[in-house]
mmCIF file with all atom_site columns, C-alpha atoms in Angstrom:
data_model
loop_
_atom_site.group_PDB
_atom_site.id
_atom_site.type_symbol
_atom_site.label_atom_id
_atom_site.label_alt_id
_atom_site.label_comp_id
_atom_site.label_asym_id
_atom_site.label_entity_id
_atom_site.label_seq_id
_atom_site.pdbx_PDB_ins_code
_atom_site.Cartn_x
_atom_site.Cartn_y
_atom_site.Cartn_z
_atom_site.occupancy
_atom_site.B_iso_or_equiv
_atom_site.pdbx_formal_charge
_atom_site.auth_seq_id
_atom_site.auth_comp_id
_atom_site.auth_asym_id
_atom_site.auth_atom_id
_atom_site.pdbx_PDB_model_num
ATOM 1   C CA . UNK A 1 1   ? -36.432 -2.727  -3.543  1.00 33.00 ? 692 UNK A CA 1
ATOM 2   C CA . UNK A 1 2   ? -36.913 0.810   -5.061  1.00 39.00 ? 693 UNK A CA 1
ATOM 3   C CA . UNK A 1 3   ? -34.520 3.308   -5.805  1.00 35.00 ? 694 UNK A CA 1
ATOM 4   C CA . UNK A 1 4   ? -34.795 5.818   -3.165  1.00 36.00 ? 695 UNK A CA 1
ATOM 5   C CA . UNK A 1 5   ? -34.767 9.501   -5.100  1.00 42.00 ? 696 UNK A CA 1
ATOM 6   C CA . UNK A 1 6   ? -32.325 12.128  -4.210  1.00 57.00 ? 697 UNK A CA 1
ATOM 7   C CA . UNK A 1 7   ? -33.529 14.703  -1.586  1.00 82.00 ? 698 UNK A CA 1
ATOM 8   C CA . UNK A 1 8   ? -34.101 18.296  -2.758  1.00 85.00 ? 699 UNK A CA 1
ATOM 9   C CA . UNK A 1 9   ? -30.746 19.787  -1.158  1.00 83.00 ? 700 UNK A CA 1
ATOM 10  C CA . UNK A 1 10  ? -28.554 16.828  -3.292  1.00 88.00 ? 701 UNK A CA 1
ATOM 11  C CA . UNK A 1 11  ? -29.923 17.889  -6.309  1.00 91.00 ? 702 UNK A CA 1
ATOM 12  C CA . UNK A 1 12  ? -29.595 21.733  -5.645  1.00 93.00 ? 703 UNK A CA 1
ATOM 13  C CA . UNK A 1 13  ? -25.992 20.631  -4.836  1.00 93.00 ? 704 UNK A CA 1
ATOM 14  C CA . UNK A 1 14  ? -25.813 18.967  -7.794  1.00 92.00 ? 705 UNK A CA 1
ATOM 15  C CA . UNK A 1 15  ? -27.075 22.383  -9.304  1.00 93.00 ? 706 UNK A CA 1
ATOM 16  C CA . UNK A 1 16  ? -24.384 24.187  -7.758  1.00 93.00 ? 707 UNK A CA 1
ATOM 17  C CA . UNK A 1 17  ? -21.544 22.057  -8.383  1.00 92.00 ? 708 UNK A CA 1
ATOM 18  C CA . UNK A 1 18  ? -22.510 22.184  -11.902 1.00 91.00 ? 709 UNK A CA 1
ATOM 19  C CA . UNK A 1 19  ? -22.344 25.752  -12.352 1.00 92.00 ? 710 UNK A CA 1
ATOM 20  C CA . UNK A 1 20  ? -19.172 25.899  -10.535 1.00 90.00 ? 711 UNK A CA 1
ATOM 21  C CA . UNK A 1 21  ? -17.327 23.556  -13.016 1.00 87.00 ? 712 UNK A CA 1
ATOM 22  C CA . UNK A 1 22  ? -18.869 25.358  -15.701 1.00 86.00 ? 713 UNK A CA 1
ATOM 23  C CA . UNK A 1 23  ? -17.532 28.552  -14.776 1.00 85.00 ? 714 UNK A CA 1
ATOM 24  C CA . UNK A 1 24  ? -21.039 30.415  -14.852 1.00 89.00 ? 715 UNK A CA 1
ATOM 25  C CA . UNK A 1 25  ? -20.113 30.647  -10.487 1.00 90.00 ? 716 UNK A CA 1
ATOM 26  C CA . UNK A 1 26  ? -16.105 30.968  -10.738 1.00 88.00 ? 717 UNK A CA 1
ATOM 27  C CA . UNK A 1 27  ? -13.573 30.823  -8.093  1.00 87.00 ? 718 UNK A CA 1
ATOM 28  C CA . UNK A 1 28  ? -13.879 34.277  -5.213  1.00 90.00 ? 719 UNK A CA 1
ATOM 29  C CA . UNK A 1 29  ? -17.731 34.676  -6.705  1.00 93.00 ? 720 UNK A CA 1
ATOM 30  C CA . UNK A 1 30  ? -20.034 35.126  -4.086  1.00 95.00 ? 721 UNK A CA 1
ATOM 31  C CA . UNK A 1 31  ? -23.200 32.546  -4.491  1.00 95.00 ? 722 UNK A CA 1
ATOM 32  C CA . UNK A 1 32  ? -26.162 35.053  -3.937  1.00 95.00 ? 723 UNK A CA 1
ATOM 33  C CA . UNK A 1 33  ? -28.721 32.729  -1.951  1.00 94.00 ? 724 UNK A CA 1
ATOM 34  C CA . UNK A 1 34  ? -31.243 34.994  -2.777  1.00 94.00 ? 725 UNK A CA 1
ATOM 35  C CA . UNK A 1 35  ? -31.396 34.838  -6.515  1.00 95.00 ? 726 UNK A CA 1
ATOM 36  C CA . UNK A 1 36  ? -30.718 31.350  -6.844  1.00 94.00 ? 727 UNK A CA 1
ATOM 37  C CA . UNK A 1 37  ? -33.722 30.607  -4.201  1.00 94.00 ? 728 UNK A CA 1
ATOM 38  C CA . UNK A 1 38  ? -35.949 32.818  -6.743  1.00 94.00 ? 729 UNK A CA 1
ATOM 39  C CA . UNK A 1 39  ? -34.887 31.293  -9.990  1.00 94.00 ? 730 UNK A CA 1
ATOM 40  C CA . UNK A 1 40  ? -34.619 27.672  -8.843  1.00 93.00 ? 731 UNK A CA 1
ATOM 41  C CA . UNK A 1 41  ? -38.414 28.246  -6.593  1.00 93.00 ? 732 UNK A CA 1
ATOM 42  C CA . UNK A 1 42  ? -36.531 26.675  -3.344  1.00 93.00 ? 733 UNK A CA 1
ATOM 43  C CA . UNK A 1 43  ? -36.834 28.000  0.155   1.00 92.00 ? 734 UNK A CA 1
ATOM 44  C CA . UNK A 1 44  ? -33.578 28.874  1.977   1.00 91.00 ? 735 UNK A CA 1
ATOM 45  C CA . UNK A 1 45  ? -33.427 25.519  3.655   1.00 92.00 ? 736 UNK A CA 1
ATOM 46  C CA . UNK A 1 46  ? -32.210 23.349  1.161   1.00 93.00 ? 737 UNK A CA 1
ATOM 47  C CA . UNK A 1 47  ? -29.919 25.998  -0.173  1.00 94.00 ? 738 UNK A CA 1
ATOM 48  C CA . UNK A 1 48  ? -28.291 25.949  2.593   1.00 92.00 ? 739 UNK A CA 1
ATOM 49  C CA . UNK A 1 49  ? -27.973 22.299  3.205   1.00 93.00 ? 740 UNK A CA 1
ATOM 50  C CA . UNK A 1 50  ? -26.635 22.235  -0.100  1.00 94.00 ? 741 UNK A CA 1
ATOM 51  C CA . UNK A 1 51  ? -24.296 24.714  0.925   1.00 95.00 ? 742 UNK A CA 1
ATOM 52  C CA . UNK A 1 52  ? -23.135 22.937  3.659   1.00 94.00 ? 743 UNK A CA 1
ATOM 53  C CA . UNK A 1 53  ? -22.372 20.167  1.877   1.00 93.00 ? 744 UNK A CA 1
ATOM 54  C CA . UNK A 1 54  ? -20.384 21.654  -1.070  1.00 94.00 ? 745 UNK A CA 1
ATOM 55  C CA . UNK A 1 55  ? -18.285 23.661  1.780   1.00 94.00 ? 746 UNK A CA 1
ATOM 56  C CA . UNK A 1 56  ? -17.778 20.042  3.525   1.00 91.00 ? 747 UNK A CA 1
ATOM 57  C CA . UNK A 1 57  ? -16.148 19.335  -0.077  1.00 89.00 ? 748 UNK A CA 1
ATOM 58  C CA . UNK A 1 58  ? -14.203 22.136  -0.229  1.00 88.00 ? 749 UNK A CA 1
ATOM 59  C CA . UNK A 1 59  ? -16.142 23.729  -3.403  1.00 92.00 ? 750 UNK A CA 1
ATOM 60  C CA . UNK A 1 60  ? -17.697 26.777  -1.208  1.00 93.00 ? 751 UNK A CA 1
ATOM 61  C CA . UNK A 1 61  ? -16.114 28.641  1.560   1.00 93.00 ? 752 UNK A CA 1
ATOM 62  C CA . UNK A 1 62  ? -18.434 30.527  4.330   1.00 92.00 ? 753 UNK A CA 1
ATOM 63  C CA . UNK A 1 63  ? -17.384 33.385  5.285   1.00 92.00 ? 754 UNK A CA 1
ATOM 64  C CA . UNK A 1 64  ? -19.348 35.078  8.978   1.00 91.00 ? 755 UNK A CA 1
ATOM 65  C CA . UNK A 1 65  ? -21.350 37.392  8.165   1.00 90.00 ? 756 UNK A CA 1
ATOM 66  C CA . UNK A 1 66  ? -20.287 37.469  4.375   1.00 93.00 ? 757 UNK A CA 1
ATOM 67  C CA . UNK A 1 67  ? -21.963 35.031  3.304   1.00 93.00 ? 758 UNK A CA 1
ATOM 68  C CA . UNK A 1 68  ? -20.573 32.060  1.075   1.00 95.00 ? 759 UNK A CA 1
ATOM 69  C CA . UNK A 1 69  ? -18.260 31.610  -1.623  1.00 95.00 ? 760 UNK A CA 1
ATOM 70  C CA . UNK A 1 70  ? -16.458 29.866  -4.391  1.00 93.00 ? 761 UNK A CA 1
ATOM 71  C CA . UNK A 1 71  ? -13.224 28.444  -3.102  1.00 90.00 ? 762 UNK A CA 1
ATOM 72  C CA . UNK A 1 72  ? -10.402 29.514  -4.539  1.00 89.00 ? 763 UNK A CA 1
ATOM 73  C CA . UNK A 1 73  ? -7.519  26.509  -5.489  1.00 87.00 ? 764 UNK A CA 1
ATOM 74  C CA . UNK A 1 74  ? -3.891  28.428  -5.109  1.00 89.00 ? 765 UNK A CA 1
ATOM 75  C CA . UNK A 1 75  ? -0.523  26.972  -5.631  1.00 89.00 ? 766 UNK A CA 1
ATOM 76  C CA . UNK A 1 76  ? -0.016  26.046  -2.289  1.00 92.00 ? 767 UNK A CA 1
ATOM 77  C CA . UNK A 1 77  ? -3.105  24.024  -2.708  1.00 92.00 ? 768 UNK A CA 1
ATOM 78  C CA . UNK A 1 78  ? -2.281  22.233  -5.511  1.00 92.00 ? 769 UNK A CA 1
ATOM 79  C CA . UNK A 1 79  ? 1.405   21.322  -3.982  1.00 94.00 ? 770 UNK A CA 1
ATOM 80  C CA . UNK A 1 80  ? -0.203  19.716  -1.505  1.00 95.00 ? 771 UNK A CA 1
ATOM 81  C CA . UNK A 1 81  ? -2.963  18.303  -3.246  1.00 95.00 ? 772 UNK A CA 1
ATOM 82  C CA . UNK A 1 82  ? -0.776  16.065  -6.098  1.00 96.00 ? 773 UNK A CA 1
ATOM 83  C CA . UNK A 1 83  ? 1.587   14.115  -3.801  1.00 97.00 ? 774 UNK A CA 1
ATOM 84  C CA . UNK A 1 84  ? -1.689  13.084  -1.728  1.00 98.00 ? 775 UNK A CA 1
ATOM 85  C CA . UNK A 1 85  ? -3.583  11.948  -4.968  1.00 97.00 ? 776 UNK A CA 1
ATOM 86  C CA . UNK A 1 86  ? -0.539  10.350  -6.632  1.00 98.00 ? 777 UNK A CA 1
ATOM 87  C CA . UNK A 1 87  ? -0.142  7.880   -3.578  1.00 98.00 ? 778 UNK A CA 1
ATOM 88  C CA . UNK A 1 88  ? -3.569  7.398   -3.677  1.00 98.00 ? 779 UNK A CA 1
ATOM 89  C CA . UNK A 1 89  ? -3.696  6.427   -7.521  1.00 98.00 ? 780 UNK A CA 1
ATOM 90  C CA . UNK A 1 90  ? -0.265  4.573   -7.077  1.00 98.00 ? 781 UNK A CA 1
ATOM 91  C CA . UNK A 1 91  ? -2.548  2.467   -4.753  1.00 98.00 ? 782 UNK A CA 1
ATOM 92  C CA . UNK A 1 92  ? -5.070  1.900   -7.302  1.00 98.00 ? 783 UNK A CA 1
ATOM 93  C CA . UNK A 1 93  ? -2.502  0.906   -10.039 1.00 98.00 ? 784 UNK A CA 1
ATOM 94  C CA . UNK A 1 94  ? -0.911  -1.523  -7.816  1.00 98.00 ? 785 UNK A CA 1
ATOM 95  C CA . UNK A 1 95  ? -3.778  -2.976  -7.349  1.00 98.00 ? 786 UNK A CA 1
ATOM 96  C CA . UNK A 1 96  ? -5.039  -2.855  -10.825 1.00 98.00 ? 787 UNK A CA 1
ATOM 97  C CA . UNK A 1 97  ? -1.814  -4.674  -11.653 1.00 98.00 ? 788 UNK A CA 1
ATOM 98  C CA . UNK A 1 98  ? -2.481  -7.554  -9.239  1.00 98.00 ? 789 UNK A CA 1
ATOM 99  C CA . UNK A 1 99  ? -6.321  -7.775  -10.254 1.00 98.00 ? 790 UNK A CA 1
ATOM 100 C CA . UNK A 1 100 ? -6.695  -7.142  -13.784 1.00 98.00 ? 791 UNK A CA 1
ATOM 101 C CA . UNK A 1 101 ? -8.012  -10.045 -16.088 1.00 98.00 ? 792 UNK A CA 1
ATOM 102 C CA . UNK A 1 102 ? -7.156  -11.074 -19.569 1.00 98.00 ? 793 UNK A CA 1
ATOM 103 C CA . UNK A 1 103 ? -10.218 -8.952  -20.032 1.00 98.00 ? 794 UNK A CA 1
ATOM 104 C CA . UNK A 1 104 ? -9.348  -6.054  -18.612 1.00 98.00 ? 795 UNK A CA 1
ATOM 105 C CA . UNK A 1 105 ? -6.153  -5.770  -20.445 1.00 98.00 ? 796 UNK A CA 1
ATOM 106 C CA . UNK A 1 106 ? -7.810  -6.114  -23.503 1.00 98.00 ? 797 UNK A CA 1
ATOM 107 C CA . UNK A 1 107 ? -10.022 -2.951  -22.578 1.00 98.00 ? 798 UNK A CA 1
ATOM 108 C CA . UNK A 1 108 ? -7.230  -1.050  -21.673 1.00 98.00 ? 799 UNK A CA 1
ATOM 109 C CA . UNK A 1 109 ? -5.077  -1.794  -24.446 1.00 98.00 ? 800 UNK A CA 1
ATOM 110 C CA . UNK A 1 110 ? -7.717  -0.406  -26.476 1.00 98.00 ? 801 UNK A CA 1
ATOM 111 C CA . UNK A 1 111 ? -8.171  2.392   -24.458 1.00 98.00 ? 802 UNK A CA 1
ATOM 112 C CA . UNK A 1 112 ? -4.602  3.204   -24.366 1.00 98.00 ? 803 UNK A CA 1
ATOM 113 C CA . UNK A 1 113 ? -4.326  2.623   -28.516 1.00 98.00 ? 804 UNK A CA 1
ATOM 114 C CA . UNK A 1 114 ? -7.133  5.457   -28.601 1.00 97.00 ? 805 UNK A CA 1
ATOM 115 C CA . UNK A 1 115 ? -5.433  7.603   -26.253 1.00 97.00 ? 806 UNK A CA 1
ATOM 116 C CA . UNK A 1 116 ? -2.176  7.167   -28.826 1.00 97.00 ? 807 UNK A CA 1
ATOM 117 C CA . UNK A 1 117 ? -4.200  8.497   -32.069 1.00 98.00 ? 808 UNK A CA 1
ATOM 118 C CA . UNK A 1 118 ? -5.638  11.216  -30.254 1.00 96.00 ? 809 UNK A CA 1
ATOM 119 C CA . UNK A 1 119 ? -1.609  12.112  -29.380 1.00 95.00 ? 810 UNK A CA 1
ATOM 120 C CA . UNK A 1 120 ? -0.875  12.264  -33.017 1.00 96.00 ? 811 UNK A CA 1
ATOM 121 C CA . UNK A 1 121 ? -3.779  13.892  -34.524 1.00 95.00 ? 812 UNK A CA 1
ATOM 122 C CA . UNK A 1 122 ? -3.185  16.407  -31.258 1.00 91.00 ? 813 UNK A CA 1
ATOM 123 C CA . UNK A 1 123 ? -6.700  16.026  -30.426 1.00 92.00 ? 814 UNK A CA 1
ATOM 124 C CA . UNK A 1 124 ? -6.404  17.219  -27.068 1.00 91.00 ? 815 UNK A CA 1
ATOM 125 C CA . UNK A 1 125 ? -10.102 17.420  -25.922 1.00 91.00 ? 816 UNK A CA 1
ATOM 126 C CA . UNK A 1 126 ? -10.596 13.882  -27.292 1.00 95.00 ? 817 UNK A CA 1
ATOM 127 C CA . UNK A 1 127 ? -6.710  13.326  -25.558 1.00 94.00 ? 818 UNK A CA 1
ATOM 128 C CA . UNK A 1 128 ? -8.287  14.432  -22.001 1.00 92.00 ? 819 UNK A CA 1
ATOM 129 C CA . UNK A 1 129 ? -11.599 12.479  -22.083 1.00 94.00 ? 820 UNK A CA 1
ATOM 130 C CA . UNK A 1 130 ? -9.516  9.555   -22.840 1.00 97.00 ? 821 UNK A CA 1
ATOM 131 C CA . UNK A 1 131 ? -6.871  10.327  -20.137 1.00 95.00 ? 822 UNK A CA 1
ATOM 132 C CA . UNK A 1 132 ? -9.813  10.725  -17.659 1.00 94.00 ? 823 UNK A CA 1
ATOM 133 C CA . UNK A 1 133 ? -11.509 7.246   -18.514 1.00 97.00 ? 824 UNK A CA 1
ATOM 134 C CA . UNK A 1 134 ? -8.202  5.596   -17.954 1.00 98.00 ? 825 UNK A CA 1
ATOM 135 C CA . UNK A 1 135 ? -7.736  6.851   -14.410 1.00 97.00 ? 826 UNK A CA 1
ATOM 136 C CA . UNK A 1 136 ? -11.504 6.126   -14.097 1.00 97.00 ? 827 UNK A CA 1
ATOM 137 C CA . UNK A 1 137 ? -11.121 2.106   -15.238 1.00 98.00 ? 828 UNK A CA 1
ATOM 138 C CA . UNK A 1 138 ? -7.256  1.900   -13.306 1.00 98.00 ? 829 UNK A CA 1
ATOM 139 C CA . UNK A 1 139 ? -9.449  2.628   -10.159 1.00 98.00 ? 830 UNK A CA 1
ATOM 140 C CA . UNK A 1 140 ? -12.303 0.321   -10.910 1.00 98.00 ? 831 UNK A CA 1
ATOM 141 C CA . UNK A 1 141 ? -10.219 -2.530  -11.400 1.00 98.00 ? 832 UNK A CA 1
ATOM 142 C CA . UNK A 1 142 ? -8.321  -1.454  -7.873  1.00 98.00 ? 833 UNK A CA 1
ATOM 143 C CA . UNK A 1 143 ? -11.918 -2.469  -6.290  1.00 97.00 ? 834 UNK A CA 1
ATOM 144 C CA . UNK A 1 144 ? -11.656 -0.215  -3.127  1.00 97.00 ? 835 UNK A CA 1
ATOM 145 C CA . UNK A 1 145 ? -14.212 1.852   -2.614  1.00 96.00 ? 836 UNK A CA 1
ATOM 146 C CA . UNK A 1 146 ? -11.881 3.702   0.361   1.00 96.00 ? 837 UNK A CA 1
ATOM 147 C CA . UNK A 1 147 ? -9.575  4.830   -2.071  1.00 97.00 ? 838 UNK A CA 1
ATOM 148 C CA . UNK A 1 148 ? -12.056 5.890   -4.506  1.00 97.00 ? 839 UNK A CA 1
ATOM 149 C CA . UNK A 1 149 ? -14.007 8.076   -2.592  1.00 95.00 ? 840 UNK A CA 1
ATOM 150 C CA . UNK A 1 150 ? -11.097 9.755   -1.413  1.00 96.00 ? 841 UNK A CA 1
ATOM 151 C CA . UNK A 1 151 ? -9.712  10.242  -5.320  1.00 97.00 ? 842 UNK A CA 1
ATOM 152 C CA . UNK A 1 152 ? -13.278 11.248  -6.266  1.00 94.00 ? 843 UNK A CA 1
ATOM 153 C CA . UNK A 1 153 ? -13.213 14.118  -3.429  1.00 92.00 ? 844 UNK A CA 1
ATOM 154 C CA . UNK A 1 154 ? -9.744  15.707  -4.264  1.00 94.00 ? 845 UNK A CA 1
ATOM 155 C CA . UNK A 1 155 ? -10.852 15.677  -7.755  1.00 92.00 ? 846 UNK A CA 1
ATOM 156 C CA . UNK A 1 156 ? -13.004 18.103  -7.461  1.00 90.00 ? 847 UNK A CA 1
ATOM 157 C CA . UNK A 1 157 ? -10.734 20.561  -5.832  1.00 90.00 ? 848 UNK A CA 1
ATOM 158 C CA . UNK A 1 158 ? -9.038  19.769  -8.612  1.00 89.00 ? 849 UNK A CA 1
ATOM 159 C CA . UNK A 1 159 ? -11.523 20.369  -11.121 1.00 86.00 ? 850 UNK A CA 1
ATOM 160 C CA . UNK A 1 160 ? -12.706 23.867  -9.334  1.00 84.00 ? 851 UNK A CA 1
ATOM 161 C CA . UNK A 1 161 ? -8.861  25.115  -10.581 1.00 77.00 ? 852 UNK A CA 1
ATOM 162 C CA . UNK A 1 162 ? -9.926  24.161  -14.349 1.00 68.00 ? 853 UNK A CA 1
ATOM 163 C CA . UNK A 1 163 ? -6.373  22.773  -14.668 1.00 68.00 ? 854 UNK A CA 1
ATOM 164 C CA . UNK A 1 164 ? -4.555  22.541  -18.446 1.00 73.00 ? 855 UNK A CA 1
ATOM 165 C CA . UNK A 1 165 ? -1.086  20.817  -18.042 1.00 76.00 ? 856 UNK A CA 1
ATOM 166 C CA . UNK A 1 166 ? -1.122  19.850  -21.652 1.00 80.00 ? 857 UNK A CA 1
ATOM 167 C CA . UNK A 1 167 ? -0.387  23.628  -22.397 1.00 76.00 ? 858 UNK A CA 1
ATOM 168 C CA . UNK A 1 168 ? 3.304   22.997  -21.028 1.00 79.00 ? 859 UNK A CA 1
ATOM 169 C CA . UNK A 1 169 ? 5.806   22.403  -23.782 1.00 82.00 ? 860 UNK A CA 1
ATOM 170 C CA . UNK A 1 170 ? 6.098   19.070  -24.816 1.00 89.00 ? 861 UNK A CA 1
ATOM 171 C CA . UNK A 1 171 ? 3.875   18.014  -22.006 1.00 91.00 ? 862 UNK A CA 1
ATOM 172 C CA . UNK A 1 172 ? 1.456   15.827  -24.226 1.00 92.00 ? 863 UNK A CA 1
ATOM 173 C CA . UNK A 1 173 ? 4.155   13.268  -25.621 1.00 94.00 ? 864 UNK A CA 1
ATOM 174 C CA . UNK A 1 174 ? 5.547   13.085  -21.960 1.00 95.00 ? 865 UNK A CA 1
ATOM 175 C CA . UNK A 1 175 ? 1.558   12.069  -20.617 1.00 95.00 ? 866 UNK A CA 1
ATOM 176 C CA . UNK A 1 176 ? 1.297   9.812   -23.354 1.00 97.00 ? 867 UNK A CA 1
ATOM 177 C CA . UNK A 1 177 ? 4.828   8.198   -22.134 1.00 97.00 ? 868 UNK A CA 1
ATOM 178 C CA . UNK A 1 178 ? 3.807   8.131   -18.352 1.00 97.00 ? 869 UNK A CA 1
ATOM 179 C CA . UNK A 1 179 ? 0.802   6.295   -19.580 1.00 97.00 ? 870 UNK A CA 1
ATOM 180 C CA . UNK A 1 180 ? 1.988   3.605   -21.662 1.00 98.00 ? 871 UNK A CA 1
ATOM 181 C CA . UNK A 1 181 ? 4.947   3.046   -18.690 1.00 98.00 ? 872 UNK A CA 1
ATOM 182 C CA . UNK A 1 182 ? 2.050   2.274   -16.201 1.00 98.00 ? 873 UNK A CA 1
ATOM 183 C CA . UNK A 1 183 ? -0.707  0.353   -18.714 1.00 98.00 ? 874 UNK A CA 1
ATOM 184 C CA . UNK A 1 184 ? 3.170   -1.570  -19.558 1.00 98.00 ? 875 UNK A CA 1
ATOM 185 C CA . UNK A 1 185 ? 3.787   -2.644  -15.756 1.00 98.00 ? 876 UNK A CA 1
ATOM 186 C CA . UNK A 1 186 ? -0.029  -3.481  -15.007 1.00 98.00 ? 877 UNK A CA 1
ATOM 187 C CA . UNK A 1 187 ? 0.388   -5.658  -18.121 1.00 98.00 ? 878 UNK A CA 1
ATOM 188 C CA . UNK A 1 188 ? 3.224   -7.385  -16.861 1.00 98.00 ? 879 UNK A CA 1
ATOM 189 C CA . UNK A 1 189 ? 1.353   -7.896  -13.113 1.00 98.00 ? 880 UNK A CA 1
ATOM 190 C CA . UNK A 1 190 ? 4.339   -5.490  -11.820 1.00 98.00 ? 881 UNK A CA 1
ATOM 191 C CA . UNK A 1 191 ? 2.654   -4.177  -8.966  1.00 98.00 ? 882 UNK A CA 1
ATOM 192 C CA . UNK A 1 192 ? 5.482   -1.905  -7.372  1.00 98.00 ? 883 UNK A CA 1
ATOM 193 C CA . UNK A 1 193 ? 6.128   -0.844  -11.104 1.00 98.00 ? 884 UNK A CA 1
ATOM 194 C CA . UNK A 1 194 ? 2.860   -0.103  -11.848 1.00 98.00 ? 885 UNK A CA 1
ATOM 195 C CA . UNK A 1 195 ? 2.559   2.228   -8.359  1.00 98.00 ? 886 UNK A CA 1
ATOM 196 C CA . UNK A 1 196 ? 5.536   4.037   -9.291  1.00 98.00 ? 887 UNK A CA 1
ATOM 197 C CA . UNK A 1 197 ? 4.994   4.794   -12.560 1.00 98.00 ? 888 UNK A CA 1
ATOM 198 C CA . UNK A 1 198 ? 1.560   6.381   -11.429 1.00 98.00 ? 889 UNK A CA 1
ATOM 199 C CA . UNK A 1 199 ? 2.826   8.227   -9.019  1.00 98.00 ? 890 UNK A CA 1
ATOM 200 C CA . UNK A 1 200 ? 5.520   9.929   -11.382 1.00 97.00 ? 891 UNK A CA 1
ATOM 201 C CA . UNK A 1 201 ? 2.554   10.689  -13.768 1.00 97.00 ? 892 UNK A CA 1
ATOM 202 C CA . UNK A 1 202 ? 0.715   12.474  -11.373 1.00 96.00 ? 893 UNK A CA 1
ATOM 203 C CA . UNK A 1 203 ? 3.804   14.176  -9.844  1.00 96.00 ? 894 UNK A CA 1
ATOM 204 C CA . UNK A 1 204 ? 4.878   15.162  -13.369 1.00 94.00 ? 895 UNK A CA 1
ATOM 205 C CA . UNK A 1 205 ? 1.406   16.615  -14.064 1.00 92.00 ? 896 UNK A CA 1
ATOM 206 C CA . UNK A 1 206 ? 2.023   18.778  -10.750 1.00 92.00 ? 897 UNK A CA 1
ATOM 207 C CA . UNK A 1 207 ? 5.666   19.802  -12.440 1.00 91.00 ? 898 UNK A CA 1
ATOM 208 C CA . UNK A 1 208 ? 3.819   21.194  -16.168 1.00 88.00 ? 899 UNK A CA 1
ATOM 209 C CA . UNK A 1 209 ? 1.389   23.568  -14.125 1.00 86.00 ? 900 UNK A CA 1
ATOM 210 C CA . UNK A 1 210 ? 4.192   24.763  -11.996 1.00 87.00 ? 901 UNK A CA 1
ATOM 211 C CA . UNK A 1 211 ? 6.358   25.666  -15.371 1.00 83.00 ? 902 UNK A CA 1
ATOM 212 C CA . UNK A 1 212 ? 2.865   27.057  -16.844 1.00 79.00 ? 903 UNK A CA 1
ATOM 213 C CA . UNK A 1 213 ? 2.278   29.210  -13.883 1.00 74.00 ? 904 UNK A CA 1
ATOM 214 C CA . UNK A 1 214 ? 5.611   30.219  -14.085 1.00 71.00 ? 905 UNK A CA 1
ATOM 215 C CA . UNK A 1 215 ? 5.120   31.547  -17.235 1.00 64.00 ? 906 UNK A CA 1
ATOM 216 C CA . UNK A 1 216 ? 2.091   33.330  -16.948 1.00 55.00 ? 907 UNK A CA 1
ATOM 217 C CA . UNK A 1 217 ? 0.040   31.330  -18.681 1.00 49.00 ? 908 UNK A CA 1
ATOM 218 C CA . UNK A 1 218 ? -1.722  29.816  -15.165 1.00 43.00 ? 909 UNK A CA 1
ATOM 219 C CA . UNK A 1 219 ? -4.404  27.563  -14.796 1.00 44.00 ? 910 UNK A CA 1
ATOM 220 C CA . UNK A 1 220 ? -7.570  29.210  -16.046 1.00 38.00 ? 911 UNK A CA 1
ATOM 221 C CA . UNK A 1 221 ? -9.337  27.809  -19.298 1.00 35.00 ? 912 UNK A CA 1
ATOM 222 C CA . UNK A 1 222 ? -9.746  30.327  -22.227 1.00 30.00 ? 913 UNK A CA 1
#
């Protein structure tokens, strides 16, 4: 069977969410329909639908006679936000623990040894792609599409804030801690371990911003 290609409006959405995570359309901006239909040669139509679905995802806001805009993530947001997506990554490592071959250990062992020597050097880029493929290969190996979907559509939100908890004092040696404690109880086939100590790591993400914000240095990349 062939691949059937994307329609016009999924890859202008693609377009748009791209230049939201970017920063080139930042939170508040308003998303000029106009100019983009000129520079990308589109008519309205698929703008729109495009629209539509990046305001089902909570990336763009529409406004009544306004027109439409970059959501903006606020604190509130992201306290409610973090307990929803710890459960639902607790869920994954549970599973992960219950489901993971000799195999899989292997590859996250190495994963995890990586994530270490990025720690040290303080490689934090390298420390965040590394962090991010974790989470990524924790919910593959959790095999549930349900709860991946939903992870994949919080994340965004999410992303939109351009979050930086590694700024917080001492925040990288306590991520690299969290981690080892759950890749340690996935090892062992501790499934209620394994849950927990996800959940705390994505709880004790939530705490660093707070302390950040607190301080004035808030969530917005340099």
């Amino acid at each position: 069977m062939r691949a059937v290609p994307n329609s016009l409006h999924d890859d202008v959405a693609d377009r748009l969410r791209h230049r939201i995570f970017e920063g080139a359309l930042p939170a508040g901006a308003y998303v000029d329909e106009v100019a983009l239909c000129t520079e990308w040669s589109i008519s309205r139509t698929p703008l729109r639908e495009a629209l539509k679905v990046l305001t089902a995802e909570g990336l763009i806001r529409h406004e009544p006679r306004r027109g439409s805009f970059v959501s903006e993530v606020t604190e509130r947001d992201l306290d409610d936000i973090f307990p929803v997506i710890a459960l639902l990554e607790g869920r994954c490592a549970f599973e992960a623990a219950r489901k993971a071959t000799v195999a899989d250990l292997a590859a996250l062992e190495a994963l995890h040894l990586n994530l270490q020597a990025h720690a040290a050097a303080g490689r934090i880029p390298d420390y965040y792609a590394t962090n991010y493929t974790i989470h990524e290969a924790i919910i593959t190996l959790a095999d549930n599409r349900w709860l991946a979907q939903s992870i994949a559509d919080l994340r965004k939100i999410l992303k939109l804030a351009r979050l930086q908890q590694l700024r917080a004092p001492g925040r990288l040696e306590q991520s690299l801690s969290e981690h080892l404690a759950v890749f340690a109880a996935i090892r062992a086939g501790d499934a209620e371990a394994a849950d927990a100590a996800m959940r705390n790591h994505l709880l004790r993400q939530r705490e660093a911003l707070r302390e950040l914000a607190h301080y004035g240095k808030s969530r917005l990349l340099a």
